[in-house]
Amino acid sequence: MSWTYYWAAGGHGAQPLYNQFQHAGCAVGCGGVAWAILFAWGDRQAETGNAYWAGRWGLYRRDGGRGANDIAPLSMTEGVRTVIRELRGQIGTFCAFGSGATFPWNMPGARSYLSGRTYTRLDAHWNSVGWHEGRLREYARNSIRDRRTPAVIGTGWLNHYPVAYGYAWQRRTIRRCFIFCWTEEVYDRWFYVNQGWGGSGNGWVEAGTWFAGEIRP
């Protein structure tokens, strides 16, 4: 048994460490923070020599607005808060018991943020009732593995949107017995996620997901 690992370009050091804050009477919501992290990652890749992302500058602009080009910061600034607040409105985040909640079918609204800033494309796929699906895991896995680009995923049961930027898997053989014995091959699959909590809690989670959000140059 051996693990195979894939990482988005830049690994841990390329991840923006953004977090939530209070807005409109509740937490601003993980959906907007996740998109902000992903867009900022793409912006920094375009600005720092990633040939795949070259030319896609403009994902982050001065003070989080729509003016002059700027490089997205890795840490929270007022400009990042401006981006997250804009995204919050575009994806229909609402207050629920002190948290900011976003339905998965509203997450593609983040395309509005891209309009007028960049030609970057956004795709989103989801299960409306929060079931984890292999096809959704594979959208996120393929983004990391094939394009070295993170993806927004959904963890828990319609609970949280982190950004997955690492993927690991292994195949192993197990022995089962009931009346007689046999062997089976099983797979272990994990994502490494940026939780959107300012770096706190980042780590490996089981690679089941009910949402996959991708960007492409």
Short mmCIF file of C-alpha atoms in Angstrom, two decimals:
data_model
loop_
_atom_site.label_atom_id
_atom_site.label_comp_id
_atom_site.label_asym_id
_atom_site.label_seq_id
_atom_site.Cartn_x
_atom_site.Cartn_y
_atom_site.Cartn_z
CA MET A 1 0.00 0.00 0.00
CA SER A 2 1.26 3.45 -0.85
CA TRP A 3 -0.34 6.87 -1.07
CA THR A 4 -0.39 9.01 -4.20
CA TYR A 5 -0.50 12.77 -3.64
CA TYR A 6 -1.44 15.71 -5.85
CA TRP A 7 -1.15 19.40 -4.97
CA ALA A 8 -2.33 22.64 -6.49
CA ALA A 9 0.45 24.92 -7.70
CA GLY A 10 2.34 26.56 -4.86
CA GLY A 11 1.14 24.13 -2.20
CA HIS A 12 0.58 25.48 1.29
CA GLY A 13 2.51 28.70 0.79
CA ALA A 14 0.27 29.85 -2.06
CA GLN A 15 -2.94 29.67 -0.03
CA PRO A 16 -4.65 32.95 0.97
CA LEU A 17 -5.48 32.74 4.68
CA TYR A 18 -8.83 34.52 4.72
CA ASN A 19 -11.54 34.16 7.33
CA GLN A 20 -15.09 35.15 8.13
CA PHE A 21 -16.24 38.33 9.88
CA GLN A 22 -19.52 39.79 11.01
CA HIS A 23 -21.71 41.34 8.34
CA ALA A 24 -25.41 42.22 8.20
CA GLY A 25 -26.07 40.70 11.62
CA CYS A 26 -24.29 37.36 11.23
CA ALA A 27 -21.11 35.73 9.99
CA VAL A 28 -20.40 36.72 6.39
CA GLY A 29 -20.55 33.06 5.29
CA CYS A 30 -18.12 30.40 4.11
CA GLY A 31 -19.34 30.44 0.50
CA GLY A 32 -18.10 33.94 -0.24
CA VAL A 33 -14.87 33.34 1.65
CA ALA A 34 -14.20 30.15 -0.34
CA TRP A 35 -14.68 31.87 -3.69
CA ALA A 36 -12.51 34.79 -2.52
CA ILE A 37 -9.72 32.36 -1.59
CA LEU A 38 -9.95 30.60 -4.96
CA PHE A 39 -10.03 33.83 -6.96
CA ALA A 40 -7.13 35.28 -4.97
CA TRP A 41 -5.12 32.11 -5.55
CA GLY A 42 -5.73 32.41 -9.31
CA ASP A 43 -4.82 36.09 -9.30
CA ARG A 44 -1.52 35.42 -7.54
CA GLN A 45 -0.72 32.58 -9.95
CA ALA A 46 -1.28 34.92 -12.90
CA GLU A 47 0.99 37.53 -11.33
CA THR A 48 3.82 35.24 -10.22
CA GLY A 49 4.76 33.20 -13.26
CA ASN A 50 2.32 30.28 -13.54
CA ALA A 51 2.14 29.88 -17.34
CA TYR A 52 -1.28 28.21 -17.17
CA TRP A 53 -2.76 31.28 -15.46
CA ALA A 54 -0.73 33.92 -17.29
CA GLY A 55 -2.99 36.65 -18.66
CA ARG A 56 -5.71 36.15 -16.08
CA TRP A 57 -4.69 39.08 -13.92
CA GLY A 58 -7.56 41.21 -12.67
CA LEU A 59 -9.18 38.61 -10.42
CA TYR A 60 -8.25 41.01 -7.64
CA ARG A 61 -8.14 44.77 -8.18
CA ARG A 62 -7.15 47.73 -6.08
CA ASP A 63 -8.91 47.71 -2.70
CA GLY A 64 -11.16 44.85 -3.87
CA GLY A 65 -12.97 47.05 -6.36
CA ARG A 66 -13.10 47.20 -10.16
CA GLY A 67 -10.32 49.68 -10.85
CA ALA A 68 -6.58 49.29 -11.34
CA ASN A 69 -4.91 45.89 -11.24
CA ASP A 70 -3.34 44.74 -7.98
CA ILE A 71 -2.00 41.49 -6.52
CA ALA A 72 -4.34 39.70 -4.15
CA PRO A 73 -2.94 39.62 -0.60
CA LEU A 74 -2.38 36.38 1.28
CA SER A 75 -3.85 37.76 4.51
CA MET A 76 -7.03 39.62 5.37
CA THR A 77 -7.23 43.28 4.36
CA GLU A 78 -10.11 45.69 3.94
CA GLY A 79 -9.90 45.05 0.21
CA VAL A 80 -10.40 41.32 0.80
CA ARG A 81 -13.40 42.10 3.01
CA THR A 82 -14.82 44.18 0.15
CA VAL A 83 -14.44 41.21 -2.20
CA ILE A 84 -16.12 38.83 0.25
CA ARG A 85 -19.03 41.20 0.85
CA GLU A 86 -19.57 41.56 -2.90
CA LEU A 87 -19.48 37.79 -3.37
CA ARG A 88 -21.87 37.32 -0.44
CA GLY A 89 -24.50 39.34 -2.26
CA GLN A 90 -23.92 37.62 -5.60
CA ILE A 91 -24.38 34.12 -4.17
CA GLY A 92 -27.40 34.96 -2.03
CA THR A 93 -25.92 34.25 1.40
CA PHE A 94 -28.46 34.74 4.19
CA CYS A 95 -28.36 34.69 7.98
CA ALA A 96 -29.35 31.44 9.73
CA PHE A 97 -28.83 31.08 13.50
CA GLY A 98 -25.89 33.49 13.48
CA SER A 99 -24.16 31.90 10.49
CA GLY A 100 -24.08 32.91 6.85
CA ALA A 101 -25.73 30.16 4.78
CA THR A 102 -25.63 29.70 1.00
CA PHE A 103 -27.62 27.21 -1.07
CA PRO A 104 -25.39 25.24 -3.47
CA TRP A 105 -27.48 26.21 -6.49
CA ASN A 106 -26.75 29.87 -5.75
CA MET A 107 -22.97 29.44 -5.60
CA PRO A 108 -22.56 29.93 -9.40
CA GLY A 109 -23.66 33.52 -8.82
CA ALA A 110 -19.98 34.21 -8.18
CA ARG A 111 -19.64 34.50 -11.96
CA SER A 112 -20.95 38.05 -11.54
CA TYR A 113 -17.77 38.91 -9.66
CA LEU A 114 -15.66 37.82 -12.64
CA SER A 115 -17.64 39.84 -15.17
CA GLY A 116 -15.76 42.98 -16.12
CA ARG A 117 -12.62 41.93 -14.23
CA THR A 118 -11.24 38.89 -16.08
CA TYR A 119 -12.06 36.23 -18.65
CA THR A 120 -11.64 33.49 -16.06
CA ARG A 121 -14.39 30.84 -16.32
CA LEU A 122 -16.31 29.34 -13.41
CA ASP A 123 -18.10 25.99 -13.30
CA ALA A 124 -20.12 24.58 -10.41
CA HIS A 125 -21.74 21.19 -9.79
CA TRP A 126 -23.75 20.06 -6.78
CA ASN A 127 -26.21 17.72 -5.15
CA SER A 128 -29.15 19.79 -3.94
CA VAL A 129 -29.90 17.61 -0.90
CA GLY A 130 -26.30 17.34 0.28
CA TRP A 131 -25.50 13.77 -0.74
CA HIS A 132 -21.84 13.07 -1.40
CA GLU A 133 -21.27 11.88 -4.97
CA GLY A 134 -18.26 10.34 -6.66
CA ARG A 135 -18.72 12.53 -9.74
CA LEU A 136 -18.45 15.66 -7.57
CA ARG A 137 -15.31 14.38 -5.87
CA GLU A 138 -13.84 13.72 -9.30
CA TYR A 139 -14.52 17.26 -10.54
CA ALA A 140 -12.49 18.61 -7.62
CA ARG A 141 -9.85 15.88 -7.86
CA ASN A 142 -9.36 16.48 -11.58
CA SER A 143 -8.93 20.19 -11.03
CA ILE A 144 -6.14 19.56 -8.51
CA ARG A 145 -4.55 16.62 -10.32
CA ASP A 146 -4.81 17.69 -13.96
CA ARG A 147 -4.73 21.50 -13.78
CA ARG A 148 -2.99 22.02 -10.42
CA THR A 149 -5.85 24.34 -9.50
CA PRO A 150 -7.78 24.23 -6.19
CA ALA A 151 -11.53 23.73 -6.09
CA VAL A 152 -14.33 24.71 -3.71
CA ILE A 153 -15.96 21.65 -2.15
CA GLY A 154 -18.80 21.01 0.31
CA THR A 155 -18.17 19.13 3.58
CA GLY A 156 -20.55 17.70 6.15
CA TRP A 157 -24.22 17.77 5.26
CA LEU A 158 -24.76 21.12 3.49
CA ASN A 159 -22.50 22.43 6.23
CA HIS A 160 -19.33 24.13 4.98
CA TYR A 161 -17.51 25.30 1.84
CA PRO A 162 -13.72 24.96 2.14
CA VAL A 163 -11.18 25.08 -0.70
CA ALA A 164 -9.49 21.77 -1.54
CA TYR A 165 -5.91 22.13 -2.79
CA GLY A 166 -4.46 18.68 -2.10
CA TYR A 167 -5.68 15.19 -2.95
CA ALA A 168 -4.39 11.80 -1.76
CA TRP A 169 -5.52 8.26 -2.49
CA GLN A 170 -4.47 4.68 -1.91
CA ARG A 171 -5.81 1.25 -2.85
CA ARG A 172 -5.58 -1.58 -0.36
CA THR A 173 -6.82 -5.14 0.02
CA ILE A 174 -8.89 -6.18 3.01
CA ARG A 175 -10.15 -9.57 4.15
CA ARG A 176 -13.79 -10.10 5.06
CA CYS A 177 -15.40 -13.16 6.59
CA PHE A 178 -19.04 -14.23 6.91
CA ILE A 179 -19.54 -18.00 6.76
CA PHE A 180 -16.58 -18.01 4.35
CA CYS A 181 -13.81 -15.46 3.75
CA TRP A 182 -12.87 -13.34 0.75
CA THR A 183 -10.71 -10.34 -0.12
CA GLU A 184 -11.80 -6.96 -1.43
CA GLU A 185 -9.99 -3.93 -2.80
CA VAL A 186 -10.95 -0.66 -1.17
CA TYR A 187 -9.91 2.93 -1.80
CA ASP A 188 -9.05 5.67 0.70
CA ARG A 189 -9.45 9.20 -0.64
CA TRP A 190 -8.76 12.52 1.12
CA PHE A 191 -8.69 16.23 0.30
CA TYR A 192 -6.39 18.73 1.97
CA VAL A 193 -8.49 21.84 2.56
CA ASN A 194 -8.13 25.50 3.34
CA GLN A 195 -11.07 25.92 5.73
CA GLY A 196 -11.35 29.68 5.32
CA TRP A 197 -10.69 30.19 9.03
CA GLY A 198 -7.49 32.21 8.66
CA GLY A 199 -5.37 29.04 8.51
CA SER A 200 -6.93 27.39 11.55
CA GLY A 201 -8.19 23.87 10.95
CA ASN A 202 -6.53 23.41 7.57
CA GLY A 203 -5.82 19.74 6.96
CA TRP A 204 -7.02 16.43 5.54
CA VAL A 205 -10.73 15.60 5.28
CA GLU A 206 -12.40 12.59 3.72
CA ALA A 207 -12.96 13.23 0.02
CA GLY A 208 -16.74 13.03 -0.02
CA THR A 209 -18.42 16.18 -1.30
CA TRP A 210 -21.82 17.49 -2.37
CA PHE A 211 -20.37 20.48 -4.23
CA ALA A 212 -17.51 21.18 -6.64
CA GLY A 213 -16.66 24.68 -7.82
CA GLU A 214 -13.88 25.19 -10.38
CA ILE A 215 -12.19 28.01 -12.22
CA ARG A 216 -10.28 27.89 -15.50
CA PRO A 217 -8.22 30.52 -17.31
#
